[in-house]
Every structure is written in structure tokens, then in C-alpha cells.
Amino acid sequence: MDVRNTLAAQAYGQARPALRPEATAQPSAGEAFTQAVEGFAETLQTGEAQARAAMTTGADPHSLVTALAQTELAVETAVTIRDRVVEAYQEILRMPV
């Protein structure tokens, strides 16, 4: 048996699972929304805890900046989603009945 054939067979065997991914259960819309809200709340709590620690104990300023940046991104994302929902609602209201 040729070495190239052996290596090719091994590479094919390793890539085979990628060709046939296992079916994973997709969360429902409600579960996905719940997870998003919980993640948002957790991000806000982390930012607040880092800010509190920086003010009281002089914690690492780098971790404070990182937590605040993550919090800012989470709030901007929530505002964008809210704006899109309001826009969709207004579009529905404009539809003729």
C-alpha cells in the first residue's frame, strides 16, 4: 500500500464527521429569547460588580474597562433589537386591512 493512499485515507476518515454533522436540537424562540435576556442581565451584573470593585478596593482597571465595554455592547444590541421590533410593529400598523 502506498503511503500517500494511507495518508489520504486517514485524512478522509478525520473529515468524514464534518460531512455528516450530528443533528442538534435547536432551542425554541422562547428559549432563545430567555437565554438572550439572561445573558444580557448577567453582562450588566458583571459590569456593575467590576465597577463597584474598582471604586471600593481599587481592582484591576483593565478588567473594569473590559467589563464596561461588554456592557456597552450589550446595551447597544438591546437598543438595536428594540428599535427593530418597534419598526416592525409600526409597519404592521400601516398595513391596510
mmCIF file of N, CA, C and O in Angstrom:
data_model
loop_
_atom_site.group_PDB
_atom_site.id
_atom_site.type_symbol
_atom_site.label_atom_id
_atom_site.label_comp_id
_atom_site.label_asym_id
_atom_site.label_seq_id
_atom_site.Cartn_x
_atom_site.Cartn_y
_atom_site.Cartn_z
ATOM 1 N N MET A 1 0.843 -1.168 0.000
ATOM 2 C CA MET A 1 0.000 0.000 0.000
ATOM 3 C C MET A 1 0.895 1.240 0.000
ATOM 4 O O MET A 1 1.873 1.317 0.710
ATOM 5 N N ASP A 2 0.512 2.217 -0.766
ATOM 6 C CA ASP A 2 1.274 3.447 -0.911
ATOM 7 C C ASP A 2 1.046 4.347 0.304
ATOM 8 O O ASP A 2 -0.056 4.408 0.854
ATOM 9 N N VAL A 3 2.071 5.066 0.741
ATOM 10 C CA VAL A 3 1.986 5.949 1.901
ATOM 11 C C VAL A 3 0.988 7.082 1.629
ATOM 12 O O VAL A 3 0.218 7.474 2.512
ATOM 13 N N ARG A 4 0.968 7.592 0.401
ATOM 14 C CA ARG A 4 0.036 8.672 0.073
ATOM 15 C C ARG A 4 -1.408 8.208 0.204
ATOM 16 O O ARG A 4 -2.265 8.954 0.668
ATOM 17 N N ASN A 5 -1.679 6.990 -0.212
ATOM 18 C CA ASN A 5 -3.038 6.462 -0.089
ATOM 19 C C ASN A 5 -3.436 6.326 1.376
ATOM 20 O O ASN A 5 -4.580 6.603 1.753
ATOM 21 N N THR A 6 -2.484 5.879 2.197
ATOM 22 C CA THR A 6 -2.756 5.730 3.623
ATOM 23 C C THR A 6 -3.051 7.087 4.266
ATOM 24 O O THR A 6 -4.001 7.230 5.038
ATOM 25 N N LEU A 7 -2.226 8.091 3.938
ATOM 26 C CA LEU A 7 -2.441 9.427 4.488
ATOM 27 C C LEU A 7 -3.760 10.017 3.998
ATOM 28 O O LEU A 7 -4.480 10.668 4.757
ATOM 29 N N ALA A 8 -4.081 9.782 2.737
ATOM 30 C CA ALA A 8 -5.342 10.284 2.196
ATOM 31 C C ALA A 8 -6.521 9.616 2.881
ATOM 32 O O ALA A 8 -7.525 10.262 3.195
ATOM 33 N N ALA A 9 -6.414 8.306 3.129
ATOM 34 C CA ALA A 9 -7.487 7.589 3.804
ATOM 35 C C ALA A 9 -7.662 8.092 5.234
ATOM 36 O O ALA A 9 -8.797 8.243 5.724
ATOM 37 N N GLN A 10 -6.559 8.382 5.908
ATOM 38 C CA GLN A 10 -6.643 8.911 7.265
ATOM 39 C C GLN A 10 -7.284 10.303 7.273
ATOM 40 O O GLN A 10 -8.128 10.604 8.117
ATOM 41 N N ALA A 11 -6.878 11.153 6.342
ATOM 42 C CA ALA A 11 -7.451 12.499 6.271
ATOM 43 C C ALA A 11 -8.943 12.441 5.958
ATOM 44 O O ALA A 11 -9.734 13.188 6.527
ATOM 45 N N TYR A 12 -9.328 11.522 5.063
ATOM 46 C CA TYR A 12 -10.749 11.365 4.738
ATOM 47 C C TYR A 12 -11.525 10.877 5.957
ATOM 48 O O TYR A 12 -12.626 11.346 6.240
ATOM 49 N N GLY A 13 -10.944 9.948 6.690
ATOM 50 C CA GLY A 13 -11.605 9.430 7.882
ATOM 51 C C GLY A 13 -11.802 10.503 8.941
ATOM 52 O O GLY A 13 -12.814 10.537 9.639
ATOM 53 N N GLN A 14 -10.833 11.425 9.065
ATOM 54 C CA GLN A 14 -10.961 12.508 10.038
ATOM 55 C C GLN A 14 -11.980 13.548 9.588
ATOM 56 O O GLN A 14 -12.659 14.159 10.392
ATOM 57 N N ALA A 15 -12.090 13.763 8.284
ATOM 58 C CA ALA A 15 -13.009 14.777 7.766
ATOM 59 C C ALA A 15 -14.432 14.260 7.642
ATOM 60 O O ALA A 15 -15.368 15.042 7.519
ATOM 61 N N ARG A 16 -14.610 12.963 7.667
ATOM 62 C CA ARG A 16 -15.933 12.378 7.463
ATOM 63 C C ARG A 16 -16.994 12.880 8.445
ATOM 64 O O ARG A 16 -18.098 13.206 8.022
ATOM 65 N N PRO A 17 -16.712 13.000 9.758
ATOM 66 C CA PRO A 17 -17.745 13.525 10.660
ATOM 67 C C PRO A 17 -18.177 14.946 10.305
ATOM 68 O O PRO A 17 -19.314 15.332 10.557
ATOM 69 N N ALA A 18 -17.289 15.725 9.721
ATOM 70 C CA ALA A 18 -17.650 17.092 9.347
ATOM 71 C C ALA A 18 -18.629 17.095 8.181
ATOM 72 O O ALA A 18 -19.408 18.038 8.016
ATOM 73 N N LEU A 19 -18.604 16.051 7.372
ATOM 74 C CA LEU A 19 -19.516 15.970 6.245
ATOM 75 C C LEU A 19 -20.916 15.597 6.687
ATOM 76 O O LEU A 19 -21.891 15.932 6.027
ATOM 77 N N ARG A 20 -21.021 14.872 7.776
ATOM 78 C CA ARG A 20 -22.303 14.431 8.309
ATOM 79 C C ARG A 20 -22.442 14.909 9.747
ATOM 80 O O ARG A 20 -22.267 14.144 10.689
ATOM 81 N N PRO A 21 -22.724 16.189 9.962
ATOM 82 C CA PRO A 21 -22.827 16.658 11.341
ATOM 83 C C PRO A 21 -24.019 16.028 12.045
ATOM 84 O O PRO A 21 -25.025 15.735 11.422
ATOM 85 N N GLU A 22 -23.843 15.855 13.326
ATOM 86 C CA GLU A 22 -24.930 15.287 14.121
ATOM 87 C C GLU A 22 -26.044 16.315 14.255
ATOM 88 O O GLU A 22 -25.805 17.516 14.328
ATOM 89 N N ALA A 23 -27.244 15.830 14.286
ATOM 90 C CA ALA A 23 -28.387 16.727 14.441
ATOM 91 C C ALA A 23 -28.422 17.224 15.879
ATOM 92 O O ALA A 23 -28.368 16.457 16.822
ATOM 93 N N THR A 24 -28.475 18.530 16.031
ATOM 94 C CA THR A 24 -28.557 19.113 17.360
ATOM 95 C C THR A 24 -29.924 19.771 17.508
ATOM 96 O O THR A 24 -30.471 20.320 16.560
ATOM 97 N N ALA A 25 -30.432 19.689 18.678
ATOM 98 C CA ALA A 25 -31.751 20.252 18.934
ATOM 99 C C ALA A 25 -31.651 21.772 18.990
ATOM 100 O O ALA A 25 -30.853 22.321 19.733
ATOM 101 N N GLN A 26 -32.444 22.439 18.192
ATOM 102 C CA GLN A 26 -32.470 23.895 18.180
ATOM 103 C C GLN A 26 -33.433 24.367 19.268
ATOM 104 O O GLN A 26 -34.529 23.832 19.399
ATOM 105 N N PRO A 27 -33.018 25.376 20.050
ATOM 106 C CA PRO A 27 -33.940 25.876 21.065
ATOM 107 C C PRO A 27 -35.106 26.605 20.410
ATOM 108 O O PRO A 27 -34.977 27.171 19.321
ATOM 109 N N SER A 28 -36.231 26.577 21.074
ATOM 110 C CA SER A 28 -37.402 27.284 20.551
ATOM 111 C C SER A 28 -37.160 28.790 20.654
ATOM 112 O O SER A 28 -36.210 29.239 21.292
ATOM 113 N N ALA A 29 -38.017 29.563 20.031
ATOM 114 C CA ALA A 29 -37.857 31.022 20.044
ATOM 115 C C ALA A 29 -37.943 31.562 21.469
ATOM 116 O O ALA A 29 -37.187 32.454 21.845
ATOM 117 N N GLY A 30 -38.841 31.005 22.255
ATOM 118 C CA GLY A 30 -38.972 31.445 23.637
ATOM 119 C C GLY A 30 -37.736 31.143 24.463
ATOM 120 O O GLY A 30 -37.283 31.966 25.259
ATOM 121 N N GLU A 31 -37.180 29.951 24.261
ATOM 122 C CA GLU A 31 -35.966 29.580 24.988
ATOM 123 C C GLU A 31 -34.793 30.443 24.564
ATOM 124 O O GLU A 31 -33.980 30.860 25.398
ATOM 125 N N ALA A 32 -34.690 30.719 23.270
ATOM 126 C CA ALA A 32 -33.612 31.559 22.771
ATOM 127 C C ALA A 32 -33.724 32.970 23.338
ATOM 128 O O ALA A 32 -32.718 33.576 23.734
ATOM 129 N N PHE A 33 -34.942 33.502 23.393
ATOM 130 C CA PHE A 33 -35.155 34.831 23.956
ATOM 131 C C PHE A 33 -34.806 34.846 25.443
ATOM 132 O O PHE A 33 -34.162 35.791 25.926
ATOM 133 N N THR A 34 -35.208 33.808 26.157
ATOM 134 C CA THR A 34 -34.904 33.716 27.585
ATOM 135 C C THR A 34 -33.402 33.672 27.811
ATOM 136 O O THR A 34 -32.877 34.356 28.699
ATOM 137 N N GLN A 35 -32.687 32.890 27.012
ATOM 138 C CA GLN A 35 -31.239 32.811 27.137
ATOM 139 C C GLN A 35 -30.583 34.158 26.832
ATOM 140 O O GLN A 35 -29.632 34.564 27.503
ATOM 141 N N ALA A 36 -31.100 34.868 25.842
ATOM 142 C CA ALA A 36 -30.539 36.174 25.488
ATOM 143 C C ALA A 36 -30.740 37.172 26.623
ATOM 144 O O ALA A 36 -29.833 37.930 26.963
ATOM 145 N N VAL A 37 -31.932 37.163 27.213
ATOM 146 C CA VAL A 37 -32.215 38.090 28.317
ATOM 147 C C VAL A 37 -31.357 37.747 29.528
ATOM 148 O O VAL A 37 -30.820 38.647 30.198
ATOM 149 N N GLU A 38 -31.206 36.471 29.813
ATOM 150 C CA GLU A 38 -30.363 36.071 30.946
ATOM 151 C C GLU A 38 -28.909 36.462 30.715
ATOM 152 O O GLU A 38 -28.228 36.924 31.636
ATOM 153 N N GLY A 39 -28.434 36.298 29.493
ATOM 154 C CA GLY A 39 -27.066 36.700 29.160
ATOM 155 C C GLY A 39 -26.883 38.202 29.280
ATOM 156 O O GLY A 39 -25.854 38.684 29.768
ATOM 157 N N PHE A 40 -27.879 38.971 28.854
ATOM 158 C CA PHE A 40 -27.849 40.419 28.972
ATOM 159 C C PHE A 40 -27.778 40.834 30.441
ATOM 160 O O PHE A 40 -26.962 41.675 30.824
ATOM 161 N N ALA A 41 -28.634 40.245 31.259
ATOM 162 C CA ALA A 41 -28.656 40.577 32.688
ATOM 163 C C ALA A 41 -27.334 40.209 33.356
ATOM 164 O O ALA A 41 -26.809 40.972 34.180
ATOM 165 N N GLU A 42 -26.778 39.070 32.974
ATOM 166 C CA GLU A 42 -25.503 38.638 33.546
ATOM 167 C C GLU A 42 -24.382 39.596 33.163
ATOM 168 O O GLU A 42 -23.528 39.929 33.992
ATOM 169 N N THR A 43 -24.389 40.059 31.920
ATOM 170 C CA THR A 43 -23.374 41.010 31.474
ATOM 171 C C THR A 43 -23.472 42.317 32.252
ATOM 172 O O THR A 43 -22.451 42.875 32.674
ATOM 173 N N LEU A 44 -24.694 42.797 32.467
ATOM 174 C CA LEU A 44 -24.879 44.023 33.243
ATOM 175 C C LEU A 44 -24.421 43.844 34.688
ATOM 176 O O LEU A 44 -23.779 44.731 35.264
ATOM 177 N N GLN A 45 -24.734 42.715 35.279
ATOM 178 C CA GLN A 45 -24.321 42.461 36.662
ATOM 179 C C GLN A 45 -22.808 42.384 36.777
ATOM 180 O O GLN A 45 -22.234 42.881 37.748
ATOM 181 N N THR A 46 -22.162 41.783 35.794
ATOM 182 C CA THR A 46 -20.700 41.686 35.806
ATOM 183 C C THR A 46 -20.079 43.075 35.717
ATOM 184 O O THR A 46 -19.125 43.386 36.442
ATOM 185 N N GLY A 47 -20.613 43.904 34.836
ATOM 186 C CA GLY A 47 -20.107 45.271 34.714
ATOM 187 C C GLY A 47 -20.279 46.062 35.993
ATOM 188 O O GLY A 47 -19.372 46.786 36.423
ATOM 189 N N GLU A 48 -21.448 45.933 36.618
ATOM 190 C CA GLU A 48 -21.690 46.637 37.874
ATOM 191 C C GLU A 48 -20.768 46.142 38.974
ATOM 192 O O GLU A 48 -20.248 46.942 39.763
ATOM 193 N N ALA A 49 -20.546 44.837 39.047
ATOM 194 C CA ALA A 49 -19.664 44.275 40.071
ATOM 195 C C ALA A 49 -18.227 44.751 39.869
ATOM 196 O O ALA A 49 -17.534 45.083 40.841
ATOM 197 N N GLN A 50 -17.784 44.795 38.610
ATOM 198 C CA GLN A 50 -16.426 45.276 38.335
ATOM 199 C C GLN A 50 -16.294 46.759 38.703
ATOM 200 O O GLN A 50 -15.274 47.170 39.253
ATOM 201 N N ALA A 51 -17.305 47.558 38.380
ATOM 202 C CA ALA A 51 -17.263 48.984 38.713
ATOM 203 C C ALA A 51 -17.249 49.184 40.229
ATOM 204 O O ALA A 51 -16.488 50.011 40.745
ATOM 205 N N ARG A 52 -18.063 48.416 40.932
ATOM 206 C CA ARG A 52 -18.101 48.507 42.390
ATOM 207 C C ARG A 52 -16.752 48.128 42.984
ATOM 208 O O ARG A 52 -16.248 48.809 43.883
ATOM 209 N N ALA A 53 -16.162 47.053 42.454
ATOM 210 C CA ALA A 53 -14.864 46.606 42.967
ATOM 211 C C ALA A 53 -13.777 47.635 42.669
ATOM 212 O O ALA A 53 -12.887 47.862 43.506
ATOM 213 N N ALA A 54 -13.836 48.275 41.515
ATOM 214 C CA ALA A 54 -12.826 49.275 41.175
ATOM 215 C C ALA A 54 -12.937 50.504 42.074
ATOM 216 O O ALA A 54 -11.927 51.110 42.427
ATOM 217 N N MET A 55 -14.164 50.866 42.444
ATOM 218 C CA MET A 55 -14.353 52.042 43.291
ATOM 219 C C MET A 55 -13.995 51.771 44.743
ATOM 220 O O MET A 55 -13.486 52.647 45.437
ATOM 221 N N THR A 56 -14.265 50.565 45.232
ATOM 222 C CA THR A 56 -14.071 50.293 46.658
ATOM 223 C C THR A 56 -12.697 49.717 46.981
ATOM 224 O O THR A 56 -12.074 50.117 47.952
ATOM 225 N N THR A 57 -12.223 48.796 46.165
ATOM 226 C CA THR A 57 -10.967 48.115 46.500
ATOM 227 C C THR A 57 -9.838 48.426 45.536
ATOM 228 O O THR A 57 -8.730 47.939 45.715
ATOM 229 N N GLY A 58 -10.102 49.208 44.519
ATOM 230 C CA GLY A 58 -9.048 49.517 43.553
ATOM 231 C C GLY A 58 -8.678 48.309 42.722
ATOM 232 O O GLY A 58 -7.510 48.026 42.498
ATOM 233 N N ALA A 59 -9.671 47.578 42.250
ATOM 234 C CA ALA A 59 -9.446 46.375 41.444
ATOM 235 C C ALA A 59 -8.764 46.738 40.128
ATOM 236 O O ALA A 59 -8.581 47.909 39.789
ATOM 237 N N ASP A 60 -8.425 45.734 39.369
ATOM 238 C CA ASP A 60 -7.710 45.890 38.109
ATOM 239 C C ASP A 60 -8.483 46.795 37.141
ATOM 240 O O ASP A 60 -9.616 46.480 36.772
ATOM 241 N N PRO A 61 -7.882 47.907 36.709
ATOM 242 C CA PRO A 61 -8.597 48.803 35.799
ATOM 243 C C PRO A 61 -8.825 48.183 34.421
ATOM 244 O O PRO A 61 -9.802 48.505 33.744
ATOM 245 N N HIS A 62 -7.947 47.281 34.014
ATOM 246 C CA HIS A 62 -8.118 46.628 32.712
ATOM 247 C C HIS A 62 -9.395 45.793 32.691
ATOM 248 O O HIS A 62 -10.159 45.833 31.721
ATOM 249 N N SER A 63 -9.660 45.054 33.754
ATOM 250 C CA SER A 63 -10.880 44.243 33.804
ATOM 251 C C SER A 63 -12.117 45.137 33.870
ATOM 252 O O SER A 63 -13.169 44.791 33.337
ATOM 253 N N LEU A 64 -11.995 46.306 34.513
ATOM 254 C CA LEU A 64 -13.107 47.247 34.559
ATOM 255 C C LEU A 64 -13.434 47.761 33.159
ATOM 256 O O LEU A 64 -14.595 47.780 32.752
ATOM 257 N N VAL A 65 -12.415 48.145 32.406
ATOM 258 C CA VAL A 65 -12.633 48.652 31.049
ATOM 259 C C VAL A 65 -13.243 47.569 30.165
ATOM 260 O O VAL A 65 -14.170 47.821 29.392
ATOM 261 N N THR A 66 -12.767 46.337 30.291
ATOM 262 C CA THR A 66 -13.306 45.229 29.508
ATOM 263 C C THR A 66 -14.774 44.980 29.853
ATOM 264 O O THR A 66 -15.612 44.821 28.966
ATOM 265 N N ALA A 67 -15.089 44.961 31.140
ATOM 266 C CA ALA A 67 -16.478 44.728 31.566
ATOM 267 C C ALA A 67 -17.384 45.853 31.098
ATOM 268 O O ALA A 67 -18.508 45.606 30.650
ATOM 269 N N LEU A 68 -16.915 47.085 31.169
ATOM 270 C CA LEU A 68 -17.734 48.208 30.725
ATOM 271 C C LEU A 68 -17.937 48.190 29.216
ATOM 272 O O LEU A 68 -19.016 48.536 28.724
ATOM 273 N N ALA A 69 -16.932 47.784 28.464
ATOM 274 C CA ALA A 69 -17.078 47.676 27.011
ATOM 275 C C ALA A 69 -18.089 46.597 26.649
ATOM 276 O O ALA A 69 -18.902 46.773 25.731
ATOM 277 N N GLN A 70 -18.045 45.467 27.359
ATOM 278 C CA GLN A 70 -19.023 44.401 27.114
ATOM 279 C C GLN A 70 -20.431 44.868 27.471
ATOM 280 O O GLN A 70 -21.392 44.568 26.764
ATOM 281 N N THR A 71 -20.543 45.608 28.559
ATOM 282 C CA THR A 71 -21.847 46.136 28.958
ATOM 283 C C THR A 71 -22.375 47.121 27.926
ATOM 284 O O THR A 71 -23.554 47.080 27.557
ATOM 285 N N GLU A 72 -21.504 47.997 27.435
ATOM 286 C CA GLU A 72 -21.917 48.962 26.416
ATOM 287 C C GLU A 72 -22.392 48.256 25.151
ATOM 288 O O GLU A 72 -23.420 48.619 24.571
ATOM 289 N N LEU A 73 -21.679 47.223 24.744
ATOM 290 C CA LEU A 73 -22.075 46.464 23.555
ATOM 291 C C LEU A 73 -23.425 45.775 23.769
ATOM 292 O O LEU A 73 -24.275 45.772 22.877
ATOM 293 N N ALA A 74 -23.635 45.235 24.960
ATOM 294 C CA ALA A 74 -24.907 44.565 25.252
ATOM 295 C C ALA A 74 -26.066 45.557 25.222
ATOM 296 O O ALA A 74 -27.133 45.259 24.678
ATOM 297 N N VAL A 75 -25.858 46.739 25.778
ATOM 298 C CA VAL A 75 -26.927 47.749 25.787
ATOM 299 C C VAL A 75 -27.209 48.226 24.363
ATOM 300 O O VAL A 75 -28.372 48.372 23.969
ATOM 301 N N GLU A 76 -26.160 48.454 23.574
ATOM 302 C CA GLU A 76 -26.356 48.881 22.183
ATOM 303 C C GLU A 76 -27.114 47.820 21.388
ATOM 304 O O GLU A 76 -27.979 48.143 20.571
ATOM 305 N N THR A 77 -26.801 46.563 21.635
ATOM 306 C CA THR A 77 -27.502 45.474 20.952
ATOM 307 C C THR A 77 -28.970 45.448 21.354
ATOM 308 O O THR A 77 -29.854 45.290 20.505
ATOM 309 N N ALA A 78 -29.241 45.598 22.645
ATOM 310 C CA ALA A 78 -30.629 45.602 23.122
ATOM 311 C C ALA A 78 -31.409 46.773 22.525
ATOM 312 O O ALA A 78 -32.570 46.608 22.121
ATOM 313 N N VAL A 79 -30.782 47.929 22.424
ATOM 314 C CA VAL A 79 -31.456 49.095 21.847
ATOM 315 C C VAL A 79 -31.739 48.869 20.362
ATOM 316 O O VAL A 79 -32.816 49.207 19.862
ATOM 317 N N THR A 80 -30.785 48.273 19.657
ATOM 318 C CA THR A 80 -30.984 47.988 18.238
ATOM 319 C C THR A 80 -32.133 47.010 18.030
ATOM 320 O O THR A 80 -32.977 47.206 17.148
ATOM 321 N N ILE A 81 -32.190 45.977 18.849
ATOM 322 C CA ILE A 81 -33.277 44.998 18.749
ATOM 323 C C ILE A 81 -34.613 45.670 19.059
ATOM 324 O O ILE A 81 -35.608 45.461 18.360
ATOM 325 N N ARG A 82 -34.642 46.492 20.092
ATOM 326 C CA ARG A 82 -35.872 47.212 20.431
ATOM 327 C C ARG A 82 -36.332 48.089 19.274
ATOM 328 O O ARG A 82 -37.508 48.110 18.918
ATOM 329 N N ASP A 83 -35.383 48.800 18.659
ATOM 330 C CA ASP A 83 -35.733 49.671 17.532
ATOM 331 C C ASP A 83 -36.311 48.868 16.365
ATOM 332 O O ASP A 83 -37.269 49.290 15.725
ATOM 333 N N ARG A 84 -35.729 47.694 16.109
ATOM 334 C CA ARG A 84 -36.234 46.860 15.016
ATOM 335 C C ARG A 84 -37.634 46.338 15.319
ATOM 336 O O ARG A 84 -38.484 46.265 14.433
ATOM 337 N N VAL A 85 -37.887 45.984 16.570
ATOM 338 C CA VAL A 85 -39.215 45.492 16.950
ATOM 339 C C VAL A 85 -40.244 46.607 16.812
ATOM 340 O O VAL A 85 -41.346 46.391 16.276
ATOM 341 N N VAL A 86 -39.905 47.797 17.263
ATOM 342 C CA VAL A 86 -40.824 48.937 17.141
ATOM 343 C C VAL A 86 -41.070 49.249 15.671
ATOM 344 O O VAL A 86 -42.207 49.510 15.260
ATOM 345 N N GLU A 87 -40.024 49.209 14.861
ATOM 346 C CA GLU A 87 -40.165 49.465 13.427
ATOM 347 C C GLU A 87 -41.082 48.429 12.773
ATOM 348 O O GLU A 87 -41.939 48.775 11.949
ATOM 349 N N ALA A 88 -40.914 47.156 13.142
ATOM 350 C CA ALA A 88 -41.778 46.106 12.591
ATOM 351 C C ALA A 88 -43.227 46.309 13.028
ATOM 352 O O ALA A 88 -44.155 46.130 12.232
ATOM 353 N N TYR A 89 -43.431 46.705 14.280
ATOM 354 C CA TYR A 89 -44.788 46.954 14.784
ATOM 355 C C TYR A 89 -45.428 48.114 14.031
ATOM 356 O O TYR A 89 -46.608 48.040 13.636
ATOM 357 N N GLN A 90 -44.683 49.162 13.810
ATOM 358 C CA GLN A 90 -45.209 50.305 13.070
ATOM 359 C C GLN A 90 -45.536 49.929 11.631
ATOM 360 O O GLN A 90 -46.519 50.402 11.063
ATOM 361 N N GLU A 91 -44.738 49.074 11.038
ATOM 362 C CA GLU A 91 -45.000 48.596 9.674
ATOM 363 C C GLU A 91 -46.301 47.805 9.637
ATOM 364 O O GLU A 91 -47.085 47.921 8.695
ATOM 365 N N ILE A 92 -46.531 47.001 10.647
ATOM 366 C CA ILE A 92 -47.773 46.223 10.711
ATOM 367 C C ILE A 92 -48.972 47.161 10.849
ATOM 368 O O ILE A 92 -50.015 46.951 10.233
ATOM 369 N N LEU A 93 -48.812 48.209 11.647
ATOM 370 C CA LEU A 93 -49.914 49.169 11.826
ATOM 371 C C LEU A 93 -50.242 49.907 10.524
ATOM 372 O O LEU A 93 -51.386 50.296 10.310
ATOM 373 N N ARG A 94 -49.271 50.084 9.667
ATOM 374 C CA ARG A 94 -49.503 50.794 8.414
ATOM 375 C C ARG A 94 -50.139 49.915 7.334
ATOM 376 O O ARG A 94 -50.561 50.417 6.303
ATOM 377 N N MET A 95 -50.204 48.624 7.571
ATOM 378 C CA MET A 95 -50.776 47.726 6.567
ATOM 379 C C MET A 95 -52.280 47.974 6.425
ATOM 380 O O MET A 95 -52.983 48.124 7.415
ATOM 381 N N PRO A 96 -52.763 47.988 5.192
ATOM 382 C CA PRO A 96 -54.211 48.152 5.014
ATOM 383 C C PRO A 96 -54.953 46.879 5.407
ATOM 384 O O PRO A 96 -54.498 45.770 5.157
ATOM 385 N N VAL A 97 -56.095 47.079 5.990
ATOM 386 C CA VAL A 97 -56.885 45.933 6.436
ATOM 387 C C VAL A 97 -57.959 45.600 5.440
ATOM 388 O O VAL A 97 -58.541 46.342 4.777
#
